[in-house]
Structure formats: structure tokens, C-alpha cells
Amino acid sequence: MTMADATIHRRPLVAALMKDATADLLVIGGLGQCAWDITAAGDRATNLPLWGGMGGTVMMGLGLALAQPKKRVLVITGDGDMLMGLGSLATVATQQPPNLAIVVLDNGKFGETGNQATHTASPTLGALDRGAGTDLTAIARGCGIADCATVTDEGAIPQLVKDARTKPGPVYRTVKIMVETLPLIMPAKDGAYLKDRFRLAVVGATG
């Protein structure tokens, strides 16, 4: 399918992924729209929205999953961030953390810099919109993550939520989403504050 055929809206999807989240769900949001999305779903102390560090979201999730094996770690990031950090998928496959789920929201655009096409966009589009048709799910599978799938239909969202929240991992999903212009629901802009808040919530004051 092309991105023009996508029907899934990002904000309701992320809200569903985070619905009724407990303190045992650690959510890492990739920079840009994914950070706004997880904040729109509820500004929790166990959310870590990234203001920067493009390409590092999955590695941060992996580190948390290994350090906090009794908690569920959910990485929600975009195709641009995932493309920059493709090597992290091979490292996830090497470590096989059972408590890690990765959900990539793929609209084929670099949303923070003007909606230029990413490599996941169709190669058959016009000169300004075409990509390479890069298949992130195939890359994740090729890296050695066995449980991989692409979600294109709203009817599959309940199963996606169940897999992301509870299925033994590592779980990887690419979700084809619409290109949308949405209000910016920003978290605090102080990275040190966000880090300290997250750490306090996860390990406590003496951890």
C-alpha cells in the first residue's frame, strides 16, 4: 500500500496503546510527533519523550528493558528515527528482551522538517515525494526479530495493542499511518527534568 492509502490516525492509535497504563509500563517516544503523541495520551512520569537523540530511541528502550526486566518497555517512534537507527534492531535480536515492544509509526515523512519523503515512501511517487519503498518490518525480521508484522488496518489495532502490551518479546510492529497536521502537545522542554522524573518513577529516590 502507499501512504496515500493509509487510514490509521496516529493519536487515537497511541492513545489505545497507552490506555489504562500502569507504572509498570515504560514508554519511550521518539523525537518529534511521537513525543507529542505520547504526551497527548497522558503526561505520565513513566513516559520518556525524546526531544533529540534521533536514531537512539530503540537502543534506549533496549537498555531499559534489560535493566528493568520486570517492567514492560514500549518504544513508539517514527519511520525517520527508525531508519537512522536500523542497527539497533540487530542488537535487539541479539539480546532478545522478552519485555520489549517496538511500534514504528510509518507515514513515509520526516514530519519535523517539512514532510519530506523518507525511504519508506513509495518509489513510484513524484520526484518530491518518492522514497525507496523500504520495508522496515522485513529489515527487523532479517535482523533476527522473529515476531514482526505490518499493521495497515484499523481492525487490527486491538490485537496490536494486546501484542505491544503483553506478548512475550521482542515484538516489532510497523503501523502504516496517515500524514496529518496535528496540534503540538508538548512535554516539558527540560531534558534533565524529564530524565530525573522518569528515573525517580522507575527506581525511586535511592535507586
mmCIF file with all atom_site columns, C-alpha atoms in Angstrom:
data_model
loop_
_atom_site.group_PDB
_atom_site.id
_atom_site.type_symbol
_atom_site.label_atom_id
_atom_site.label_alt_id
_atom_site.label_comp_id
_atom_site.label_asym_id
_atom_site.label_entity_id
_atom_site.label_seq_id
_atom_site.pdbx_PDB_ins_code
_atom_site.Cartn_x
_atom_site.Cartn_y
_atom_site.Cartn_z
_atom_site.occupancy
_atom_site.B_iso_or_equiv
_atom_site.pdbx_formal_charge
_atom_site.auth_seq_id
_atom_site.auth_comp_id
_atom_site.auth_asym_id
_atom_site.auth_atom_id
_atom_site.pdbx_PDB_model_num
ATOM 1   C CA . MET A 1 1   ? 0.000  0.000   0.000  1.00 0.00 ? 1   MET A CA 1
ATOM 2   C CA . THR A 1 2   ? 1.066  3.602   -0.488 1.00 0.00 ? 2   THR A CA 1
ATOM 3   C CA . MET A 1 3   ? 0.939  6.154   2.287  1.00 0.00 ? 3   MET A CA 1
ATOM 4   C CA . ALA A 1 4   ? -1.987 7.798   0.474  1.00 0.00 ? 4   ALA A CA 1
ATOM 5   C CA . ASP A 1 5   ? -3.995 4.638   1.168  1.00 0.00 ? 5   ASP A CA 1
ATOM 6   C CA . ALA A 1 6   ? -3.325 4.684   4.923  1.00 0.00 ? 6   ALA A CA 1
ATOM 7   C CA . THR A 1 7   ? -6.397 5.144   7.131  1.00 0.00 ? 7   THR A CA 1
ATOM 8   C CA . ILE A 1 8   ? -4.996 4.856   10.646 1.00 0.00 ? 8   ILE A CA 1
ATOM 9   C CA . HIS A 1 9   ? -4.816 8.080   12.672 1.00 0.00 ? 9   HIS A CA 1
ATOM 10  C CA . ARG A 1 10  ? -1.757 8.333   14.926 1.00 0.00 ? 10  ARG A CA 1
ATOM 11  C CA . ARG A 1 11  ? -3.247 9.984   18.028 1.00 0.00 ? 11  ARG A CA 1
ATOM 12  C CA . PRO A 1 12  ? -6.117 7.510   18.619 1.00 0.00 ? 12  PRO A CA 1
ATOM 13  C CA . LEU A 1 13  ? -3.676 4.678   17.938 1.00 0.00 ? 13  LEU A CA 1
ATOM 14  C CA . VAL A 1 14  ? -1.172 5.897   20.518 1.00 0.00 ? 14  VAL A CA 1
ATOM 15  C CA . ALA A 1 15  ? -3.990 6.554   22.990 1.00 0.00 ? 15  ALA A CA 1
ATOM 16  C CA . ALA A 1 16  ? -5.092 2.937   22.552 1.00 0.00 ? 16  ALA A CA 1
ATOM 17  C CA . LEU A 1 17  ? -1.533 1.659   23.016 1.00 0.00 ? 17  LEU A CA 1
ATOM 18  C CA . MET A 1 18  ? -1.277 3.572   26.309 1.00 0.00 ? 18  MET A CA 1
ATOM 19  C CA . LYS A 1 19  ? -4.826 3.148   27.620 1.00 0.00 ? 19  LYS A CA 1
ATOM 20  C CA . ASP A 1 20  ? -5.022 2.263   31.326 1.00 0.00 ? 20  ASP A CA 1
ATOM 21  C CA . ALA A 1 21  ? -1.229 2.209   31.563 1.00 0.00 ? 21  ALA A CA 1
ATOM 22  C CA . THR A 1 22  ? 0.185  1.358   34.973 1.00 0.00 ? 22  THR A CA 1
ATOM 23  C CA . ALA A 1 23  ? 3.516  2.403   36.449 1.00 0.00 ? 23  ALA A CA 1
ATOM 24  C CA . ASP A 1 24  ? 4.990  -0.836  35.129 1.00 0.00 ? 24  ASP A CA 1
ATOM 25  C CA . LEU A 1 25  ? 4.645  0.387   31.536 1.00 0.00 ? 25  LEU A CA 1
ATOM 26  C CA . LEU A 1 26  ? 7.675  2.437   30.485 1.00 0.00 ? 26  LEU A CA 1
ATOM 27  C CA . VAL A 1 27  ? 7.018  4.353   27.264 1.00 0.00 ? 27  VAL A CA 1
ATOM 28  C CA . ILE A 1 28  ? 9.811  5.862   25.182 1.00 0.00 ? 28  ILE A CA 1
ATOM 29  C CA . GLY A 1 29  ? 8.635  8.289   22.493 1.00 0.00 ? 29  GLY A CA 1
ATOM 30  C CA . GLY A 1 30  ? 10.871 9.143   19.551 1.00 0.00 ? 30  GLY A CA 1
ATOM 31  C CA . LEU A 1 31  ? 11.596 12.786  18.910 1.00 0.00 ? 31  LEU A CA 1
ATOM 32  C CA . GLY A 1 32  ? 9.013  14.938  17.231 1.00 0.00 ? 32  GLY A CA 1
ATOM 33  C CA . GLN A 1 33  ? 5.487  13.786  16.649 1.00 0.00 ? 33  GLN A CA 1
ATOM 34  C CA . CYS A 1 34  ? 5.799  10.568  18.662 1.00 0.00 ? 34  CYS A CA 1
ATOM 35  C CA . ALA A 1 35  ? 6.834  12.634  21.692 1.00 0.00 ? 35  ALA A CA 1
ATOM 36  C CA . TRP A 1 36  ? 3.776  14.830  21.170 1.00 0.00 ? 36  TRP A CA 1
ATOM 37  C CA . ASP A 1 37  ? 1.598  11.737  20.699 1.00 0.00 ? 37  ASP A CA 1
ATOM 38  C CA . ILE A 1 38  ? 2.539  10.063  23.981 1.00 0.00 ? 38  ILE A CA 1
ATOM 39  C CA . THR A 1 39  ? 2.092  13.361  25.807 1.00 0.00 ? 39  THR A CA 1
ATOM 40  C CA . ALA A 1 40  ? -1.349 13.823  24.270 1.00 0.00 ? 40  ALA A CA 1
ATOM 41  C CA . ALA A 1 41  ? -2.237 10.350  25.559 1.00 0.00 ? 41  ALA A CA 1
ATOM 42  C CA . GLY A 1 42  ? -1.334 11.427  29.106 1.00 0.00 ? 42  GLY A CA 1
ATOM 43  C CA . ASP A 1 43  ? 1.756  13.063  30.584 1.00 0.00 ? 43  ASP A CA 1
ATOM 44  C CA . ARG A 1 44  ? 2.982  10.259  32.855 1.00 0.00 ? 44  ARG A CA 1
ATOM 45  C CA . ALA A 1 45  ? 6.184  10.146  34.884 1.00 0.00 ? 45  ALA A CA 1
ATOM 46  C CA . THR A 1 46  ? 6.988  6.828   33.214 1.00 0.00 ? 46  THR A CA 1
ATOM 47  C CA . ASN A 1 47  ? 6.850  8.411   29.774 1.00 0.00 ? 47  ASN A CA 1
ATOM 48  C CA . LEU A 1 48  ? 10.185 9.496   28.361 1.00 0.00 ? 48  LEU A CA 1
ATOM 49  C CA . PRO A 1 49  ? 9.566  11.722  25.337 1.00 0.00 ? 49  PRO A CA 1
ATOM 50  C CA . LEU A 1 50  ? 12.783 12.403  23.469 1.00 0.00 ? 50  LEU A CA 1
ATOM 51  C CA . TRP A 1 51  ? 13.450 15.929  22.319 1.00 0.00 ? 51  TRP A CA 1
ATOM 52  C CA . GLY A 1 52  ? 16.575 14.850  20.495 1.00 0.00 ? 52  GLY A CA 1
ATOM 53  C CA . GLY A 1 53  ? 18.780 11.818  20.044 1.00 0.00 ? 53  GLY A CA 1
ATOM 54  C CA . MET A 1 54  ? 17.354 10.853  16.655 1.00 0.00 ? 54  MET A CA 1
ATOM 55  C CA . GLY A 1 55  ? 18.079 7.222   15.919 1.00 0.00 ? 55  GLY A CA 1
ATOM 56  C CA . GLY A 1 56  ? 18.573 6.287   19.557 1.00 0.00 ? 56  GLY A CA 1
ATOM 57  C CA . THR A 1 57  ? 15.018 5.518   20.639 1.00 0.00 ? 57  THR A CA 1
ATOM 58  C CA . VAL A 1 58  ? 15.132 1.742   20.193 1.00 0.00 ? 58  VAL A CA 1
ATOM 59  C CA . MET A 1 59  ? 18.527 1.481   21.885 1.00 0.00 ? 59  MET A CA 1
ATOM 60  C CA . MET A 1 60  ? 17.197 3.430   24.843 1.00 0.00 ? 60  MET A CA 1
ATOM 61  C CA . GLY A 1 61  ? 14.239 1.075   25.028 1.00 0.00 ? 61  GLY A CA 1
ATOM 62  C CA . LEU A 1 62  ? 16.534 -1.928  24.838 1.00 0.00 ? 62  LEU A CA 1
ATOM 63  C CA . GLY A 1 63  ? 18.684 -0.640  27.668 1.00 0.00 ? 63  GLY A CA 1
ATOM 64  C CA . LEU A 1 64  ? 15.645 -0.086  29.854 1.00 0.00 ? 64  LEU A CA 1
ATOM 65  C CA . ALA A 1 65  ? 14.221 -3.499  29.023 1.00 0.00 ? 65  ALA A CA 1
ATOM 66  C CA . LEU A 1 66  ? 17.469 -5.173  30.085 1.00 0.00 ? 66  LEU A CA 1
ATOM 67  C CA . ALA A 1 67  ? 17.818 -3.054  33.232 1.00 0.00 ? 67  ALA A CA 1
ATOM 68  C CA . GLN A 1 68  ? 14.150 -3.390  34.263 1.00 0.00 ? 68  GLN A CA 1
ATOM 69  C CA . PRO A 1 69  ? 13.173 -6.949  33.308 1.00 0.00 ? 69  PRO A CA 1
ATOM 70  C CA . LYS A 1 70  ? 10.012 -6.897  35.459 1.00 0.00 ? 70  LYS A CA 1
ATOM 71  C CA . LYS A 1 71  ? 8.588  -3.870  33.634 1.00 0.00 ? 71  LYS A CA 1
ATOM 72  C CA . ARG A 1 72  ? 7.148  -3.646  30.120 1.00 0.00 ? 72  ARG A CA 1
ATOM 73  C CA . VAL A 1 73  ? 9.003  -1.295  27.803 1.00 0.00 ? 73  VAL A CA 1
ATOM 74  C CA . LEU A 1 74  ? 7.130  0.150   24.834 1.00 0.00 ? 74  LEU A CA 1
ATOM 75  C CA . VAL A 1 75  ? 9.031  2.118   22.206 1.00 0.00 ? 75  VAL A CA 1
ATOM 76  C CA . ILE A 1 76  ? 6.851  4.309   19.994 1.00 0.00 ? 76  ILE A CA 1
ATOM 77  C CA . THR A 1 77  ? 8.788  6.020   17.255 1.00 0.00 ? 77  THR A CA 1
ATOM 78  C CA . GLY A 1 78  ? 8.595  7.120   13.648 1.00 0.00 ? 78  GLY A CA 1
ATOM 79  C CA . ASP A 1 79  ? 9.997  5.821   10.390 1.00 0.00 ? 79  ASP A CA 1
ATOM 80  C CA . GLY A 1 80  ? 12.606 8.585   10.156 1.00 0.00 ? 80  GLY A CA 1
ATOM 81  C CA . ASP A 1 81  ? 14.006 7.759   13.590 1.00 0.00 ? 81  ASP A CA 1
ATOM 82  C CA . MET A 1 82  ? 13.899 4.023   12.879 1.00 0.00 ? 82  MET A CA 1
ATOM 83  C CA . LEU A 1 83  ? 15.720 4.468   9.560  1.00 0.00 ? 83  LEU A CA 1
ATOM 84  C CA . MET A 1 84  ? 18.506 6.317   11.368 1.00 0.00 ? 84  MET A CA 1
ATOM 85  C CA . GLY A 1 85  ? 18.834 3.568   13.972 1.00 0.00 ? 85  GLY A CA 1
ATOM 86  C CA . LEU A 1 86  ? 18.447 0.399   11.895 1.00 0.00 ? 86  LEU A CA 1
ATOM 87  C CA . GLY A 1 87  ? 21.445 -1.260  13.551 1.00 0.00 ? 87  GLY A CA 1
ATOM 88  C CA . SER A 1 88  ? 19.597 -1.214  16.845 1.00 0.00 ? 88  SER A CA 1
ATOM 89  C CA . LEU A 1 89  ? 17.227 -3.876  15.522 1.00 0.00 ? 89  LEU A CA 1
ATOM 90  C CA . ALA A 1 90  ? 20.103 -6.323  15.132 1.00 0.00 ? 90  ALA A CA 1
ATOM 91  C CA . THR A 1 91  ? 21.186 -5.596  18.691 1.00 0.00 ? 91  THR A CA 1
ATOM 92  C CA . VAL A 1 92  ? 17.627 -6.188  19.941 1.00 0.00 ? 92  VAL A CA 1
ATOM 93  C CA . ALA A 1 93  ? 17.671 -9.531  18.119 1.00 0.00 ? 93  ALA A CA 1
ATOM 94  C CA . THR A 1 94  ? 20.955 -10.416 19.785 1.00 0.00 ? 94  THR A CA 1
ATOM 95  C CA . GLN A 1 95  ? 19.648 -9.634  23.271 1.00 0.00 ? 95  GLN A CA 1
ATOM 96  C CA . GLN A 1 96  ? 16.057 -10.978 22.776 1.00 0.00 ? 96  GLN A CA 1
ATOM 97  C CA . PRO A 1 97  ? 14.475 -8.986  25.647 1.00 0.00 ? 97  PRO A CA 1
ATOM 98  C CA . PRO A 1 98  ? 11.089 -10.589 26.402 1.00 0.00 ? 98  PRO A CA 1
ATOM 99  C CA . ASN A 1 99  ? 9.663  -7.345  27.833 1.00 0.00 ? 99  ASN A CA 1
ATOM 100 C CA . LEU A 1 100 ? 10.343 -5.040  24.855 1.00 0.00 ? 100 LEU A CA 1
ATOM 101 C CA . ALA A 1 101 ? 7.864  -3.985  22.177 1.00 0.00 ? 101 ALA A CA 1
ATOM 102 C CA . ILE A 1 102 ? 8.688  -1.611  19.335 1.00 0.00 ? 102 ILE A CA 1
ATOM 103 C CA . VAL A 1 103 ? 5.928  0.166   17.407 1.00 0.00 ? 103 VAL A CA 1
ATOM 104 C CA . VAL A 1 104 ? 7.027  2.263   14.436 1.00 0.00 ? 104 VAL A CA 1
ATOM 105 C CA . LEU A 1 105 ? 4.505  4.787   13.115 1.00 0.00 ? 105 LEU A CA 1
ATOM 106 C CA . ASP A 1 106 ? 5.303  4.932   9.407  1.00 0.00 ? 106 ASP A CA 1
ATOM 107 C CA . ASN A 1 107 ? 3.866  7.727   7.288  1.00 0.00 ? 107 ASN A CA 1
ATOM 108 C CA . GLY A 1 108 ? 6.812  7.957   4.918  1.00 0.00 ? 108 GLY A CA 1
ATOM 109 C CA . LYS A 1 109 ? 7.596  11.503  6.024  1.00 0.00 ? 109 LYS A CA 1
ATOM 110 C CA . PHE A 1 110 ? 10.109 13.487  8.038  1.00 0.00 ? 110 PHE A CA 1
ATOM 111 C CA . GLY A 1 111 ? 7.368  15.379  9.850  1.00 0.00 ? 111 GLY A CA 1
ATOM 112 C CA . GLU A 1 112 ? 9.581  17.705  11.861 1.00 0.00 ? 112 GLU A CA 1
ATOM 113 C CA . THR A 1 113 ? 11.395 19.208  8.900  1.00 0.00 ? 113 THR A CA 1
ATOM 114 C CA . GLY A 1 114 ? 8.600  19.772  6.420  1.00 0.00 ? 114 GLY A CA 1
ATOM 115 C CA . ASN A 1 115 ? 7.239  16.356  5.455  1.00 0.00 ? 115 ASN A CA 1
ATOM 116 C CA . GLN A 1 116 ? 9.999  15.394  3.071  1.00 0.00 ? 116 GLN A CA 1
ATOM 117 C CA . ALA A 1 117 ? 9.763  11.773  1.944  1.00 0.00 ? 117 ALA A CA 1
ATOM 118 C CA . THR A 1 118 ? 11.616 9.121   3.911  1.00 0.00 ? 118 THR A CA 1
ATOM 119 C CA . HIS A 1 119 ? 12.958 5.959   2.325  1.00 0.00 ? 119 HIS A CA 1
ATOM 120 C CA . THR A 1 120 ? 9.791  4.058   3.291  1.00 0.00 ? 120 THR A CA 1
ATOM 121 C CA . ALA A 1 121 ? 7.708  6.142   0.860  1.00 0.00 ? 121 ALA A CA 1
ATOM 122 C CA . SER A 1 122 ? 6.755  4.530   -2.426 1.00 0.00 ? 122 SER A CA 1
ATOM 123 C CA . PRO A 1 123 ? 9.334  4.775   -5.239 1.00 0.00 ? 123 PRO A CA 1
ATOM 124 C CA . THR A 1 124 ? 6.510  5.389   -7.715 1.00 0.00 ? 124 THR A CA 1
ATOM 125 C CA . LEU A 1 125 ? 5.518  8.789   -6.343 1.00 0.00 ? 125 LEU A CA 1
ATOM 126 C CA . GLY A 1 126 ? 6.578  12.097  -7.845 1.00 0.00 ? 126 GLY A CA 1
ATOM 127 C CA . ALA A 1 127 ? 10.079 13.477  -7.640 1.00 0.00 ? 127 ALA A CA 1
ATOM 128 C CA . LEU A 1 128 ? 9.458  15.335  -4.384 1.00 0.00 ? 128 LEU A CA 1
ATOM 129 C CA . ASP A 1 129 ? 7.518  12.552  -2.623 1.00 0.00 ? 129 ASP A CA 1
ATOM 130 C CA . ARG A 1 130 ? 9.134  9.307   -3.673 1.00 0.00 ? 130 ARG A CA 1
ATOM 131 C CA . GLY A 1 131 ? 11.252 7.109   -1.463 1.00 0.00 ? 131 GLY A CA 1
ATOM 132 C CA . ALA A 1 132 ? 12.699 3.656   -1.925 1.00 0.00 ? 132 ALA A CA 1
ATOM 133 C CA . GLY A 1 133 ? 9.810  1.565   -0.635 1.00 0.00 ? 133 GLY A CA 1
ATOM 134 C CA . THR A 1 134 ? 11.985 0.443   2.275  1.00 0.00 ? 134 THR A CA 1
ATOM 135 C CA . ASP A 1 135 ? 10.237 -2.287  4.276  1.00 0.00 ? 135 ASP A CA 1
ATOM 136 C CA . LEU A 1 136 ? 11.099 -1.774  7.952  1.00 0.00 ? 136 LEU A CA 1
ATOM 137 C CA . THR A 1 137 ? 9.302  -4.963  9.015  1.00 0.00 ? 137 THR A CA 1
ATOM 138 C CA . ALA A 1 138 ? 11.374 -7.025  6.577  1.00 0.00 ? 138 ALA A CA 1
ATOM 139 C CA . ILE A 1 139 ? 14.530 -5.393  7.944  1.00 0.00 ? 139 ILE A CA 1
ATOM 140 C CA . ALA A 1 140 ? 13.544 -6.190  11.540 1.00 0.00 ? 140 ALA A CA 1
ATOM 141 C CA . ARG A 1 141 ? 12.842 -9.786  10.568 1.00 0.00 ? 141 ARG A CA 1
ATOM 142 C CA . GLY A 1 142 ? 16.090 -10.005 8.672  1.00 0.00 ? 142 GLY A CA 1
ATOM 143 C CA . CYS A 1 143 ? 17.911 -8.739  11.739 1.00 0.00 ? 143 CYS A CA 1
ATOM 144 C CA . GLY A 1 144 ? 16.590 -11.726 13.671 1.00 0.00 ? 144 GLY A CA 1
ATOM 145 C CA . ILE A 1 145 ? 13.456 -10.459 15.427 1.00 0.00 ? 145 ILE A CA 1
ATOM 146 C CA . ALA A 1 146 ? 11.042 -13.318 14.858 1.00 0.00 ? 146 ALA A CA 1
ATOM 147 C CA . ASP A 1 147 ? 7.794  -11.612 15.885 1.00 0.00 ? 147 ASP A CA 1
ATOM 148 C CA . CYS A 1 148 ? 7.392  -8.908  13.264 1.00 0.00 ? 148 CYS A CA 1
ATOM 149 C CA . ALA A 1 149 ? 4.348  -7.626  11.390 1.00 0.00 ? 149 ALA A CA 1
ATOM 150 C CA . THR A 1 150 ? 2.996  -4.653  9.493  1.00 0.00 ? 150 THR A CA 1
ATOM 151 C CA . VAL A 1 151 ? -0.385 -3.241  10.505 1.00 0.00 ? 151 VAL A CA 1
ATOM 152 C CA . THR A 1 152 ? -2.411 -1.458  7.840  1.00 0.00 ? 152 THR A CA 1
ATOM 153 C CA . ASP A 1 153 ? -5.995 -1.905  9.010  1.00 0.00 ? 153 ASP A CA 1
ATOM 154 C CA . GLU A 1 154 ? -7.814 -0.290  11.916 1.00 0.00 ? 154 GLU A CA 1
ATOM 155 C CA . GLY A 1 155 ? -9.442 -3.629  12.663 1.00 0.00 ? 155 GLY A CA 1
ATOM 156 C CA . ALA A 1 156 ? -6.040 -4.983  13.649 1.00 0.00 ? 156 ALA A CA 1
ATOM 157 C CA . ILE A 1 157 ? -5.440 -2.334  16.320 1.00 0.00 ? 157 ILE A CA 1
ATOM 158 C CA . PRO A 1 158 ? -6.901 -4.308  19.274 1.00 0.00 ? 158 PRO A CA 1
ATOM 159 C CA . GLN A 1 159 ? -4.521 -7.203  18.547 1.00 0.00 ? 159 GLN A CA 1
ATOM 160 C CA . LEU A 1 160 ? -1.675 -4.711  18.070 1.00 0.00 ? 160 LEU A CA 1
ATOM 161 C CA . VAL A 1 161 ? -2.378 -3.219  21.492 1.00 0.00 ? 161 VAL A CA 1
ATOM 162 C CA . LYS A 1 162 ? -2.509 -6.662  23.103 1.00 0.00 ? 162 LYS A CA 1
ATOM 163 C CA . ASP A 1 163 ? 0.783  -7.685  21.493 1.00 0.00 ? 163 ASP A CA 1
ATOM 164 C CA . ALA A 1 164 ? 2.530  -4.421  22.383 1.00 0.00 ? 164 ALA A CA 1
ATOM 165 C CA . ARG A 1 165 ? 1.418  -4.534  25.993 1.00 0.00 ? 165 ARG A CA 1
ATOM 166 C CA . THR A 1 166 ? 1.568  -8.207  26.913 1.00 0.00 ? 166 THR A CA 1
ATOM 167 C CA . LYS A 1 167 ? 3.051  -10.548 24.321 1.00 0.00 ? 167 LYS A CA 1
ATOM 168 C CA . PRO A 1 168 ? 6.477  -12.001 25.130 1.00 0.00 ? 168 PRO A CA 1
ATOM 169 C CA . GLY A 1 169 ? 9.009  -10.120 23.051 1.00 0.00 ? 169 GLY A CA 1
ATOM 170 C CA . PRO A 1 170 ? 10.826 -8.775  21.447 1.00 0.00 ? 170 PRO A CA 1
ATOM 171 C CA . VAL A 1 171 ? 7.777  -7.650  19.484 1.00 0.00 ? 171 VAL A CA 1
ATOM 172 C CA . TYR A 1 172 ? 8.157  -5.417  16.427 1.00 0.00 ? 172 TYR A CA 1
ATOM 173 C CA . ARG A 1 173 ? 5.328  -3.738  14.518 1.00 0.00 ? 173 ARG A CA 1
ATOM 174 C CA . THR A 1 174 ? 5.288  -1.212  11.699 1.00 0.00 ? 174 THR A CA 1
ATOM 175 C CA . VAL A 1 175 ? 1.989  0.658   11.527 1.00 0.00 ? 175 VAL A CA 1
ATOM 176 C CA . LYS A 1 176 ? 1.155  2.481   8.301  1.00 0.00 ? 176 LYS A CA 1
ATOM 177 C CA . ILE A 1 177 ? -0.442 5.764   9.365  1.00 0.00 ? 177 ILE A CA 1
ATOM 178 C CA . MET A 1 178 ? -1.905 8.808   7.671  1.00 0.00 ? 178 MET A CA 1
ATOM 179 C CA . VAL A 1 179 ? 0.042  12.007  7.090  1.00 0.00 ? 179 VAL A CA 1
ATOM 180 C CA . GLU A 1 180 ? -1.610 14.512  9.424  1.00 0.00 ? 180 GLU A CA 1
ATOM 181 C CA . THR A 1 181 ? -1.026 18.002  10.726 1.00 0.00 ? 181 THR A CA 1
ATOM 182 C CA . LEU A 1 182 ? -1.980 17.942  14.402 1.00 0.00 ? 182 LEU A CA 1
ATOM 183 C CA . PRO A 1 183 ? -1.768 20.331  17.344 1.00 0.00 ? 183 PRO A CA 1
ATOM 184 C CA . LEU A 1 184 ? 1.552  20.124  19.169 1.00 0.00 ? 184 LEU A CA 1
ATOM 185 C CA . ILE A 1 185 ? 1.001  18.656  22.628 1.00 0.00 ? 185 ILE A CA 1
ATOM 186 C CA . MET A 1 186 ? 4.447  19.191  24.016 1.00 0.00 ? 186 MET A CA 1
ATOM 187 C CA . PRO A 1 187 ? 6.003  17.691  27.146 1.00 0.00 ? 187 PRO A CA 1
ATOM 188 C CA . ALA A 1 188 ? 8.290  19.741  29.370 1.00 0.00 ? 188 ALA A CA 1
ATOM 189 C CA . LYS A 1 189 ? 11.214 21.074  27.365 1.00 0.00 ? 189 LYS A CA 1
ATOM 190 C CA . ASP A 1 190 ? 13.765 20.489  30.122 1.00 0.00 ? 190 ASP A CA 1
ATOM 191 C CA . GLY A 1 191 ? 15.504 17.229  29.298 1.00 0.00 ? 191 GLY A CA 1
ATOM 192 C CA . ALA A 1 192 ? 17.157 16.988  32.707 1.00 0.00 ? 192 ALA A CA 1
ATOM 193 C CA . TYR A 1 193 ? 13.765 17.335  34.380 1.00 0.00 ? 193 TYR A CA 1
ATOM 194 C CA . LEU A 1 194 ? 12.244 14.628  32.177 1.00 0.00 ? 194 LEU A CA 1
ATOM 195 C CA . LYS A 1 195 ? 15.181 12.307  32.875 1.00 0.00 ? 195 LYS A CA 1
ATOM 196 C CA . ASP A 1 196 ? 15.034 12.887  36.620 1.00 0.00 ? 196 ASP A CA 1
ATOM 197 C CA . ARG A 1 197 ? 11.259 12.461  36.721 1.00 0.00 ? 197 ARG A CA 1
ATOM 198 C CA . PHE A 1 198 ? 11.495 9.208   34.792 1.00 0.00 ? 198 PHE A CA 1
ATOM 199 C CA . ARG A 1 199 ? 14.350 7.843   36.912 1.00 0.00 ? 199 ARG A CA 1
ATOM 200 C CA . LEU A 1 200 ? 12.552 8.707   40.151 1.00 0.00 ? 200 LEU A CA 1
ATOM 201 C CA . ALA A 1 201 ? 9.404  6.958   38.933 1.00 0.00 ? 201 ALA A CA 1
ATOM 202 C CA . VAL A 1 202 ? 11.288 3.838   37.833 1.00 0.00 ? 202 VAL A CA 1
ATOM 203 C CA . VAL A 1 203 ? 13.894 3.273   40.555 1.00 0.00 ? 203 VAL A CA 1
ATOM 204 C CA . GLY A 1 204 ? 12.892 5.680   43.338 1.00 0.00 ? 204 GLY A CA 1
ATOM 205 C CA . ALA A 1 205 ? 14.950 8.274   45.165 1.00 0.00 ? 205 ALA A CA 1
ATOM 206 C CA . THR A 1 206 ? 17.570 5.798   46.352 1.00 0.00 ? 206 THR A CA 1
ATOM 207 C CA . GLY A 1 207 ? 17.940 3.758   43.173 1.00 0.00 ? 207 GLY A CA 1
#
